[in-house]
């Protein structure tokens, strides 16, 4: 693997990372993060734990690294550069997440859920998603002005679509949506994220049990059939 050289004018003192996001738009990279790119595609930073990982801002370098099997996404490895302090949440709620898993386990589990994301399945959900969007827009137009499109639509819609895909009962949508929003929030504390993650794990574990007893045509029911066939554990499904 080859990398581009680090710029000669890189800062003598390592910048802190992560930097707070801009108040004007919490989804926009901070000016400090944008500034790292001018020092080259690779920049050493100092994290909350006083470790000194690399931040990769170059697109070509990112593609190279993400496709290199020598790099790991498993955040249980010693020295993994977590951007936030670990809070010691319930084990099992976080250690089997797709985003923290390497092949071959990642590929094995991904194959089990890929059927829920086919073009045919996505097209079948189009009317349901359109109805959700219409409902959110109607509520936004009837609410106070100016409206916040992120809070009114962009944040709640994905979690509602996911709950529909998983087979979450309608009466549980509010619980699922509330905890899902915390996980993607730019302002939630590590403790709040850990609590939300544990809440969702425990809820999904219970829901998987219900799907095993009475399966339907949804993703969790499909995973339940994999459990029955001995190809998946209940903990992995949740």
Coordinates of N, CA and C in Angstrom, one line a residue:
X1 N 0.9 -1.2 0.0 CA 0.0 0.0 0.0 C 0.9 1.2 0.0
X2 N 0.5 2.2 -0.8 CA 1.3 3.5 -0.9 C 0.4 4.6 -0.3
X3 N 1.1 5.6 0.2 CA 0.3 6.8 0.7 C 1.0 8.0 0.3
X4 N 0.2 9.1 0.2 CA 0.8 10.4 -0.1 C 1.6 11.0 1.0
X5 N 2.6 11.7 0.8 CA 3.4 12.3 1.9 C 2.6 13.3 2.7
X6 N 3.0 13.5 3.9 CA 2.4 14.5 4.8 C 3.1 15.8 4.4
X7 N 2.3 16.9 4.4 CA 2.8 18.2 4.0 C 3.9 18.7 5.0
X8 N 4.9 19.4 4.4 CA 6.0 19.9 5.2 C 5.6 21.0 6.2
X9 N 4.5 21.7 5.8 CA 4.0 22.8 6.7 C 3.0 22.4 7.7
X10 N 2.9 21.0 8.0 CA 2.0 20.6 9.0 C 2.2 21.2 10.3
X11 N 1.2 21.4 11.2 CA 1.4 22.1 12.4 C 2.4 21.4 13.3
X12 N 3.2 22.2 14.0 CA 4.2 21.6 14.9 C 3.5 20.9 16.1
X13 N 2.4 21.5 16.5 CA 1.6 20.9 17.6 C 0.4 20.2 17.1
X14 N 0.2 19.0 17.5 CA -0.9 18.2 16.9 C -2.3 18.8 17.3
X15 N -3.2 19.0 16.3 CA -4.5 19.5 16.6 C -5.3 18.5 17.4
X16 N -6.2 19.0 18.2 CA -7.1 18.1 19.0 C -8.2 17.5 18.0
X17 N -8.6 16.3 18.3 CA -9.6 15.7 17.5 C -10.5 14.8 18.4
X18 N -11.8 14.8 18.2 CA -12.6 15.5 17.2 C -12.8 17.0 17.6
X19 N -13.0 17.8 16.6 CA -13.3 19.2 16.9 C -14.8 19.4 17.0
X20 N -15.2 20.4 17.8 CA -16.7 20.7 17.8 C -17.2 21.1 16.5
X21 N -18.4 20.7 16.1 CA -19.0 21.1 14.9 C -19.4 22.6 14.9
X22 N -19.6 23.1 13.7 CA -20.0 24.5 13.7 C -21.4 24.7 14.2
X23 N -21.7 25.7 15.0 CA -23.0 25.9 15.6 C -24.1 26.1 14.5
X24 N -23.7 26.8 13.4 CA -24.7 27.1 12.4 C -25.3 25.9 11.7
X25 N -24.5 24.9 11.6 CA -25.0 23.6 11.0 C -24.2 22.4 11.6
X26 N -24.8 21.7 12.5 CA -24.2 20.6 13.2 C -23.7 19.5 12.3
X27 N -24.2 19.4 11.0 CA -23.9 18.4 10.1 C -22.8 18.8 9.2
X28 N -22.3 20.0 9.3 CA -21.2 20.5 8.5 C -19.9 20.3 9.2
X29 N -18.9 19.8 8.5 CA -17.6 19.6 9.2 C -17.1 20.9 9.7
X30 N -16.4 20.9 10.9 CA -15.9 22.1 11.5 C -14.8 22.7 10.6
X31 N -14.6 24.0 10.8 CA -13.6 24.7 10.0 C -12.2 24.1 10.3
X32 N -12.0 23.7 11.5 CA -10.7 23.1 11.9 C -10.5 21.8 11.1
X33 N -11.5 21.0 10.9 CA -11.4 19.7 10.2 C -11.1 20.0 8.7
X34 N -11.8 21.0 8.2 CA -11.6 21.3 6.8 C -10.1 21.8 6.6
X35 N -9.6 22.5 7.6 CA -8.3 23.0 7.5 C -7.2 21.9 7.5
X36 N -7.5 20.8 8.1 CA -6.5 19.7 8.1 C -6.1 19.3 6.7
X37 N -7.1 19.4 5.7 CA -6.8 18.9 4.3 C -5.6 19.7 3.7
X38 N -5.5 21.0 4.1 CA -4.4 21.8 3.5 C -3.0 21.3 3.9
X39 N -2.9 20.5 4.9 CA -1.6 20.0 5.4 C -1.3 18.6 4.7
X40 N -2.2 18.2 3.8 CA -2.0 16.9 3.2 C -3.1 15.9 3.5
X41 N -3.1 14.8 2.8 CA -4.2 13.8 3.0 C -4.1 13.0 4.3
X42 N -3.0 13.1 5.0 CA -2.8 12.4 6.3 C -2.3 13.4 7.3
X43 N -3.0 13.4 8.5 CA -2.6 14.4 9.5 C -2.7 13.7 10.9
X44 N -1.6 13.8 11.7 CA -1.6 13.3 13.0 C -2.4 14.2 13.9
X45 N -3.3 13.7 14.8 CA -4.1 14.5 15.7 C -4.0 13.9 17.1
X46 N -4.4 14.6 18.1 CA -4.4 14.2 19.4 C -5.8 14.0 19.9
X47 N -6.2 12.8 20.4 CA -7.5 12.5 20.7 C -7.8 12.8 22.2
X48 N -9.0 12.5 22.6 CA -9.4 12.7 24.0 C -8.6 11.9 25.0
X49 N -8.1 10.7 24.5 CA -7.3 9.8 25.3 C -5.8 10.1 25.3
X50 N -5.4 11.1 24.6 CA -4.0 11.5 24.4 C -3.3 10.6 23.5
X51 N -4.0 9.7 22.8 CA -3.4 9.0 21.7 C -3.3 9.8 20.5
X52 N -2.5 9.4 19.5 CA -2.2 10.2 18.3 C -2.5 9.5 17.0
X53 N -3.8 9.3 16.7 CA -4.1 8.6 15.5 C -4.0 9.5 14.2
X54 N -4.1 8.9 13.1 CA -4.1 9.7 11.8 C -5.5 10.0 11.4
X55 N -5.7 11.2 10.9 CA -7.0 11.6 10.3 C -6.7 11.6 8.8
X56 N -7.5 10.9 8.0 CA -7.3 10.8 6.6 C -8.4 11.7 5.9
X57 N -7.9 12.8 5.2 CA -8.9 13.7 4.5 C -8.8 13.5 3.0
X58 N -7.8 12.8 2.5 CA -7.7 12.6 1.1 C -8.6 11.5 0.6
X59 N -9.4 11.8 -0.5 CA -10.4 10.8 -1.0 C -9.7 9.6 -1.5
X60 N -8.6 9.7 -2.3 CA -7.9 8.6 -2.8 C -7.3 7.7 -1.7
X61 N -6.8 8.4 -0.7 CA -6.2 7.6 0.5 C -7.3 6.9 1.2
X62 N -8.5 7.5 1.4 CA -9.6 6.9 2.1 C -10.0 5.6 1.4
X63 N -10.1 5.7 0.0 CA -10.5 4.5 -0.8 C -9.5 3.4 -0.6
X64 N -8.2 3.8 -0.6 CA -7.2 2.7 -0.5 C -7.2 2.1 0.8
X65 N -7.4 2.9 1.9 CA -7.4 2.3 3.2 C -8.6 1.5 3.5
X66 N -9.8 1.9 3.0 CA -11.0 1.2 3.3 C -11.1 -0.1 2.6
X67 N -10.3 -0.3 1.5 CA -10.3 -1.6 0.8 C -9.1 -2.5 1.2
X68 N -8.3 -2.0 2.1 CA -7.1 -2.8 2.5 C -7.5 -3.7 3.7
X69 N -7.4 -5.1 3.5 CA -7.8 -6.0 4.5 C -6.9 -6.0 5.8
X70 N -5.8 -5.3 5.7 CA -4.9 -5.2 6.9 C -5.5 -4.2 7.9
X71 N -6.4 -3.4 7.5 CA -7.0 -2.4 8.5 C -8.3 -3.1 9.1
X72 N -8.6 -2.7 10.3 CA -9.7 -3.3 11.0 C -10.7 -2.3 11.4
X73 N -12.0 -2.7 11.4 CA -13.1 -1.8 11.9 C -13.5 -2.3 13.3
X74 N -12.8 -3.3 13.9 CA -13.2 -3.8 15.2 C -12.7 -2.9 16.3
X75 N -13.7 -2.2 16.9 CA -13.3 -1.2 17.9 C -12.9 -1.9 19.3
X76 N -13.0 -3.2 19.3 CA -12.6 -3.9 20.6 C -11.1 -4.1 20.6
X77 N -10.4 -3.9 19.5 CA -8.9 -4.1 19.4 C -8.3 -3.0 20.3
X78 N -7.2 -3.4 21.1 CA -6.5 -2.5 21.9 C -5.9 -1.4 21.0
X79 N -6.1 -0.1 21.4 CA -5.5 1.0 20.6 C -6.4 1.5 19.6
X80 N -7.6 0.9 19.4 CA -8.5 1.4 18.4 C -8.9 2.9 18.7
X81 N -8.7 3.8 17.7 CA -8.9 5.2 18.0 C -10.4 5.7 18.1
X82 N -11.0 5.3 19.2 CA -12.4 5.7 19.4 C -12.5 7.3 19.5
X83 N -13.4 7.9 18.7 CA -13.5 9.4 18.8 C -14.1 9.9 20.1
X84 N -14.7 9.0 20.8 CA -15.4 9.5 22.1 C -15.0 8.4 23.2
X85 N -15.1 8.9 24.5 CA -14.8 7.9 25.5 C -15.8 6.8 25.6
X86 N -15.4 5.6 25.9 CA -16.3 4.5 26.1 C -17.0 4.7 27.4
X87 N -18.2 4.3 27.5 CA -19.0 4.5 28.7 C -19.3 3.2 29.5
X88 N -18.8 2.1 29.0 CA -19.1 0.8 29.7 C -20.5 0.4 29.6
X89 N -21.2 0.7 28.5 CA -22.6 0.2 28.3 C -22.6 -1.3 28.3
X90 N -23.9 -1.8 28.4 CA -24.1 -3.2 28.4 C -23.4 -4.0 27.3
X91 N -22.6 -4.9 27.6 CA -21.9 -5.7 26.5 C -22.9 -6.5 25.8
X92 N -22.8 -6.6 24.5 CA -23.8 -7.3 23.7 C -24.6 -6.3 22.9
X93 N -24.8 -5.1 23.5 CA -25.5 -4.0 22.7 C -24.7 -3.4 21.7
X94 N -23.4 -3.5 21.8 CA -22.5 -2.8 20.9 C -21.4 -3.6 20.2
X95 N -21.1 -4.8 20.8 CA -19.9 -5.5 20.3 C -20.2 -6.3 19.0
X96 N -21.4 -6.3 18.5 CA -21.7 -7.1 17.3 C -22.3 -6.2 16.2
X97 N -22.0 -4.9 16.3 CA -22.5 -3.9 15.3 C -21.7 -4.1 14.0
X98 N -22.5 -4.0 12.9 CA -21.9 -4.1 11.6 C -20.7 -3.2 11.4
X99 N -20.8 -2.0 12.0 CA -19.8 -1.0 11.7 C -18.5 -1.3 12.5
X100 N -18.5 -2.2 13.4 CA -17.4 -2.6 14.2 C -17.0 -4.1 14.0
X101 N -17.2 -4.6 12.7 CA -16.9 -6.0 12.5 C -16.1 -6.1 11.2
X102 N -15.2 -7.1 11.2 CA -14.4 -7.4 10.0 C -14.9 -8.7 9.3
X103 N -14.5 -8.9 8.1 CA -14.7 -10.1 7.4 C -13.9 -11.2 8.0
X104 N -14.3 -12.5 8.0 CA -15.5 -13.0 7.3 C -16.8 -12.8 8.0
X105 N -16.8 -12.5 9.3 CA -18.1 -12.4 10.0 C -19.0 -11.3 9.5
X106 N -18.4 -10.2 9.1 CA -19.1 -9.1 8.5 C -19.9 -9.6 7.2
X107 N -19.1 -10.3 6.3 CA -19.7 -10.8 5.1 C -20.8 -11.8 5.4
X108 N -20.6 -12.7 6.4 CA -21.6 -13.7 6.7 C -22.9 -13.1 7.1
X109 N -22.8 -12.1 8.0 CA -24.0 -11.5 8.6 C -24.7 -10.6 7.5
X110 N -23.9 -10.0 6.7 CA -24.4 -9.1 5.7 C -25.2 -9.9 4.7
X111 N -24.8 -11.1 4.3 CA -25.5 -11.9 3.4 C -26.9 -12.2 3.9
X112 N -27.0 -12.4 5.2 CA -28.3 -12.8 5.8 C -29.4 -11.7 5.8
X113 N -28.9 -10.4 5.7 CA -29.9 -9.3 5.6 C -30.0 -8.7 4.2
X114 N -29.2 -9.1 3.3 CA -29.2 -8.4 2.0 C -30.5 -8.6 1.3
X115 N -31.3 -9.6 1.5 CA -32.5 -9.8 0.8 C -33.5 -8.8 1.1
X116 N -33.4 -8.1 2.3 CA -34.4 -7.0 2.7 C -34.1 -5.7 1.9
X117 N -33.0 -5.7 1.2 CA -32.6 -4.4 0.5 C -32.5 -4.6 -1.0
X118 N -33.2 -5.5 -1.5 CA -33.2 -5.7 -3.0 C -34.0 -4.6 -3.6
X119 N -33.8 -4.3 -4.9 CA -34.6 -3.3 -5.6 C -36.1 -3.6 -5.5
X120 N -36.5 -4.8 -5.6 CA -37.9 -5.2 -5.5 C -38.5 -4.8 -4.2
X121 N -37.8 -5.1 -3.1 CA -38.2 -4.9 -1.8 C -38.3 -3.4 -1.5
X122 N -37.3 -2.6 -2.0 CA -37.3 -1.2 -1.8 C -38.5 -0.5 -2.5
X123 N -38.7 -1.0 -3.8 CA -39.8 -0.5 -4.5 C -41.2 -0.7 -3.9
X124 N -41.3 -1.9 -3.3 CA -42.5 -2.3 -2.6 C -42.8 -1.3 -1.4
X125 N -41.7 -0.8 -0.8 CA -41.9 0.1 0.3 C -42.1 1.6 -0.1
X126 N -42.0 1.9 -1.4 CA -42.1 3.2 -1.8 C -43.4 3.9 -1.4
X127 N -44.6 3.3 -1.5 CA -45.8 3.9 -1.1 C -45.9 4.2 0.4
X128 N -45.3 3.3 1.2 CA -45.3 3.5 2.6 C -44.4 4.7 3.0
X129 N -43.2 4.8 2.4 CA -42.3 5.9 2.7 C -42.9 7.2 2.2
X130 N -43.5 7.2 1.0 CA -44.2 8.4 0.5 C -45.2 8.9 1.5
X131 N -46.0 8.0 2.1 CA -47.0 8.4 3.1 C -46.4 9.0 4.3
X132 N -45.2 8.4 4.7 CA -44.5 8.9 5.9 C -44.0 10.3 5.6
X133 N -43.4 10.5 4.5 CA -42.9 11.9 4.1 C -44.1 12.9 4.1
X134 N -45.2 12.5 3.5 CA -46.4 13.4 3.4 C -46.8 13.8 4.8
X135 N -46.8 12.8 5.7 CA -47.3 13.1 7.1 C -46.4 14.0 7.8
X136 N -45.0 13.8 7.6 CA -44.1 14.7 8.3 C -44.2 16.1 7.7
X137 N -44.3 16.2 6.4 CA -44.4 17.6 5.8 C -45.7 18.3 6.2
X138 N -46.8 17.5 6.3 CA -48.1 18.1 6.7 C -47.9 18.7 8.1
X139 N -47.3 17.9 9.0 CA -47.1 18.4 10.4 C -46.2 19.6 10.4
X140 N -45.1 19.6 9.6 CA -44.2 20.7 9.6 C -44.9 21.9 9.1
X141 N -45.7 21.8 8.1 CA -46.4 23.0 7.5 C -47.4 23.6 8.5
X142 N -47.9 22.7 9.4 CA -48.9 23.1 10.3 C -48.3 23.6 11.6
X143 N -47.0 23.5 11.8 CA -46.3 23.9 13.0 C -45.8 25.3 12.9
X144 N -44.9 25.6 13.9 CA -44.4 27.0 14.0 C -43.4 27.3 12.8
X145 N -43.3 28.5 12.5 CA -42.4 29.0 11.4 C -41.3 29.9 12.0
X146 N -40.1 29.8 11.4 CA -39.7 28.9 10.4 C -39.5 27.5 10.9
X147 N -39.6 26.5 10.0 CA -39.5 25.1 10.4 C -38.1 24.6 10.3
X148 N -37.7 23.7 11.1 CA -36.4 23.0 11.0 C -36.6 21.7 10.2
X149 N -36.1 21.7 9.0 CA -36.3 20.5 8.1 C -35.6 19.3 8.7
X150 N -34.5 19.5 9.3 CA -33.7 18.4 9.9 C -34.5 17.7 11.0
X151 N -35.0 18.5 12.0 CA -35.7 18.0 13.1 C -37.1 17.4 12.7
X152 N -37.7 18.1 11.7 CA -39.1 17.8 11.3 C -39.1 16.6 10.3
X153 N -38.1 16.4 9.5 CA -38.1 15.3 8.5 C -36.9 14.5 8.4
X154 N -35.7 15.1 8.3 CA -34.5 14.4 8.0 C -34.1 13.4 9.1
X155 N -34.3 13.8 10.4 CA -34.0 12.9 11.5 C -35.0 11.8 11.7
X156 N -36.3 12.1 11.9 CA -37.3 11.1 12.2 C -37.6 10.1 11.1
X157 N -37.5 10.5 9.8 CA -37.9 9.7 8.7 C -37.0 8.4 8.6
X158 N -35.7 8.4 8.6 CA -34.9 7.2 8.5 C -35.2 6.2 9.6
X159 N -35.4 6.6 10.8 CA -35.7 5.6 11.9 C -37.0 5.0 11.7
X160 N -38.0 5.8 11.2 CA -39.3 5.3 11.0 C -39.3 4.2 9.8
X161 N -38.6 4.5 8.8 CA -38.4 3.6 7.7 C -37.8 2.3 8.2
X162 N -36.7 2.4 9.0 CA -36.0 1.3 9.5 C -36.9 0.4 10.4
X163 N -37.7 1.1 11.2 CA -38.7 0.3 12.1 C -39.7 -0.4 11.2
X164 N -40.1 0.2 10.1 CA -41.1 -0.5 9.2 C -40.4 -1.7 8.6
X165 N -39.1 -1.6 8.2 CA -38.4 -2.6 7.5 C -38.1 -3.8 8.5
X166 N -37.8 -3.5 9.8 CA -37.5 -4.5 10.8 C -38.8 -5.2 11.2
X167 N -39.9 -4.6 11.1 CA -41.2 -5.2 11.6 C -41.5 -4.7 13.0
X168 N -41.1 -3.5 13.4 CA -41.4 -2.9 14.7 C -42.9 -2.6 14.7
X169 N -43.7 -3.1 15.7 CA -45.1 -2.7 15.8 C -45.3 -1.2 15.8
X170 N -46.4 -0.8 15.2 CA -46.7 0.6 15.2 C -46.7 1.3 16.5
X171 N -47.2 0.6 17.5 CA -47.3 1.2 18.9 C -45.9 1.4 19.5
X172 N -44.9 0.8 18.9 CA -43.5 0.9 19.5 C -42.7 1.9 18.7
X173 N -43.3 2.5 17.6 CA -42.5 3.4 16.7 C -41.9 4.6 17.5
X174 N -42.7 5.1 18.4 CA -42.2 6.3 19.2 C -40.9 5.9 20.0
X175 N -41.0 4.8 20.7 CA -39.8 4.3 21.5 C -38.6 4.1 20.5
X176 N -38.8 3.4 19.4 CA -37.8 3.1 18.5 C -37.2 4.4 17.9
X177 N -38.0 5.3 17.6 CA -37.6 6.5 16.9 C -36.8 7.4 17.9
X178 N -37.3 7.5 19.2 CA -36.7 8.3 20.2 C -35.2 7.9 20.4
X179 N -35.0 6.6 20.6 CA -33.7 6.0 20.9 C -32.8 6.1 19.6
X180 N -33.4 5.9 18.4 CA -32.6 5.9 17.2 C -32.1 7.3 17.0
X181 N -32.9 8.3 17.3 CA -32.5 9.7 17.1 C -31.3 10.1 18.0
X182 N -31.2 9.5 19.2 CA -30.1 9.7 20.0 C -28.8 9.2 19.4
X183 N -28.9 8.0 18.8 CA -27.7 7.4 18.2 C -27.1 8.2 17.1
X184 N -27.9 9.0 16.4 CA -27.3 9.8 15.3 C -27.2 11.2 15.6
X185 N -27.5 11.6 16.9 CA -27.5 13.0 17.3 C -26.1 13.5 17.3
X186 N -25.9 14.7 16.9 CA -24.5 15.3 16.9 C -24.2 15.9 18.3
X187 N -25.3 16.0 19.1 CA -25.1 16.7 20.4 C -25.3 15.7 21.6
X188 N -25.7 14.5 21.4 CA -25.9 13.5 22.5 C -24.6 13.2 23.1
X189 N -24.6 13.0 24.4 CA -23.4 12.6 25.2 C -23.1 11.1 25.0
X190 N -21.9 10.7 25.3 CA -21.6 9.3 25.2 C -22.5 8.4 26.1
X191 N -22.8 9.0 27.3 CA -23.7 8.2 28.2 C -25.1 8.1 27.6
X192 N -25.6 9.1 26.9 CA -26.9 9.1 26.3 C -26.9 8.1 25.1
X193 N -25.8 8.1 24.4 CA -25.8 7.1 23.2 C -25.7 5.7 23.8
X194 N -24.9 5.4 24.8 CA -24.8 4.1 25.4 C -26.2 3.6 25.9
X195 N -26.9 4.5 26.6 CA -28.2 4.1 27.1 C -29.2 3.8 26.0
X196 N -29.2 4.6 24.9 CA -30.1 4.4 23.8 C -29.7 3.1 23.1
X197 N -28.4 2.8 23.0 CA -28.0 1.6 22.3 C -28.5 0.4 23.1
X198 N -28.3 0.4 24.4 CA -28.7 -0.7 25.3 C -30.3 -0.8 25.2
X199 N -31.0 0.3 25.2 CA -32.5 0.2 25.2 C -32.9 -0.5 23.9
X200 N -32.3 -0.1 22.8 CA -32.7 -0.7 21.5 C -32.3 -2.2 21.4
X201 N -31.1 -2.5 21.9 CA -30.7 -3.9 21.9 C -31.6 -4.8 22.7
X202 N -32.0 -4.3 23.9 CA -32.9 -5.1 24.8 C -34.3 -5.2 24.1
X203 N -34.7 -4.1 23.5 CA -36.0 -4.2 22.8 C -36.0 -5.1 21.6
X204 N -35.0 -5.0 20.8 CA -34.9 -5.9 19.6 C -34.7 -7.4 20.0
X205 N -34.0 -7.6 21.1 CA -33.9 -9.0 21.6 C -35.3 -9.6 21.9
X206 N -36.1 -8.8 22.6 CA -37.4 -9.2 22.9 C -38.3 -9.4 21.6
X207 N -38.1 -8.4 20.7 CA -38.9 -8.5 19.5 C -38.5 -9.7 18.6
X208 N -37.2 -10.1 18.6 CA -36.8 -11.3 17.9 C -37.5 -12.5 18.5
X209 N -37.6 -12.5 19.8 CA -38.3 -13.7 20.4 C -39.8 -13.7 20.0
X210 N -40.4 -12.6 19.8 CA -41.8 -12.5 19.4 C -41.9 -13.0 17.9
X211 N -40.9 -12.6 17.1 CA -40.9 -13.0 15.7 C -40.7 -14.5 15.5
X212 N -39.9 -15.1 16.5 CA -39.7 -16.5 16.4 C -41.0 -17.3 16.7
X213 N -41.8 -16.7 17.6 CA -43.1 -17.3 17.9 C -44.1 -17.1 16.9
X214 N -44.1 -15.9 16.2 CA -45.1 -15.6 15.2 C -44.5 -14.8 14.1
X215 N -43.8 -15.4 13.1 CA -43.1 -14.7 12.1 C -44.0 -14.0 11.1
X216 N -43.4 -13.0 10.5 CA -44.2 -12.2 9.5 C -43.3 -12.0 8.2
X217 N -43.6 -11.0 7.4 CA -42.8 -10.7 6.2 C -41.9 -9.5 6.5
X218 N -41.0 -9.6 7.4 CA -40.1 -8.5 7.7 C -38.7 -9.0 8.0
X219 N -37.8 -8.1 8.1 CA -36.4 -8.5 8.3 C -36.1 -9.3 9.5
X220 N -36.7 -8.9 10.7 CA -36.5 -9.7 11.9 C -37.1 -11.1 11.8
X221 N -38.2 -11.2 11.1 CA -38.8 -12.6 10.9 C -37.8 -13.4 10.1
X222 N -37.2 -12.8 9.1 CA -36.3 -13.5 8.3 C -35.1 -14.0 9.1
X223 N -34.6 -13.1 10.0 CA -33.5 -13.5 10.8 C -33.9 -14.6 11.8
X224 N -35.2 -14.5 12.2 CA -35.7 -15.6 13.1 C -35.6 -17.0 12.4
X225 N -35.9 -17.0 11.1 CA -35.8 -18.2 10.4 C -34.3 -18.7 10.3
X226 N -33.4 -17.8 10.2 CA -32.0 -18.1 10.2 C -31.6 -18.7 11.6
X227 N -32.2 -18.2 12.7 CA -31.9 -18.7 14.0 C -32.4 -20.1 14.1
X228 N -33.6 -20.4 13.6 CA -34.2 -21.7 13.7 C -33.4 -22.7 12.9
X229 N -32.8 -22.2 11.8 CA -31.9 -23.1 11.0 C -30.5 -23.3 11.6
X230 N -30.2 -22.6 12.7 CA -28.9 -22.8 13.3 C -27.8 -22.0 12.6
X231 N -28.2 -21.0 11.8 CA -27.2 -20.2 11.1 C -26.9 -18.9 11.7
X232 N -27.6 -18.6 12.8 CA -27.5 -17.3 13.4 C -27.9 -17.4 14.9
X233 N -27.3 -16.7 15.8 CA -27.7 -16.7 17.2 C -28.7 -15.6 17.4
X234 N -29.5 -15.7 18.5 CA -30.5 -14.6 18.8 C -29.7 -13.3 19.1
X235 N -28.6 -13.5 19.8 CA -27.8 -12.3 20.1 C -27.3 -11.6 18.9
X236 N -26.9 -12.3 17.9 CA -26.4 -11.7 16.6 C -27.6 -11.0 15.9
X237 N -28.8 -11.6 16.0 CA -29.9 -11.1 15.3 C -30.3 -9.7 15.9
X238 N -30.3 -9.6 17.2 CA -30.6 -8.4 17.9 C -29.6 -7.3 17.7

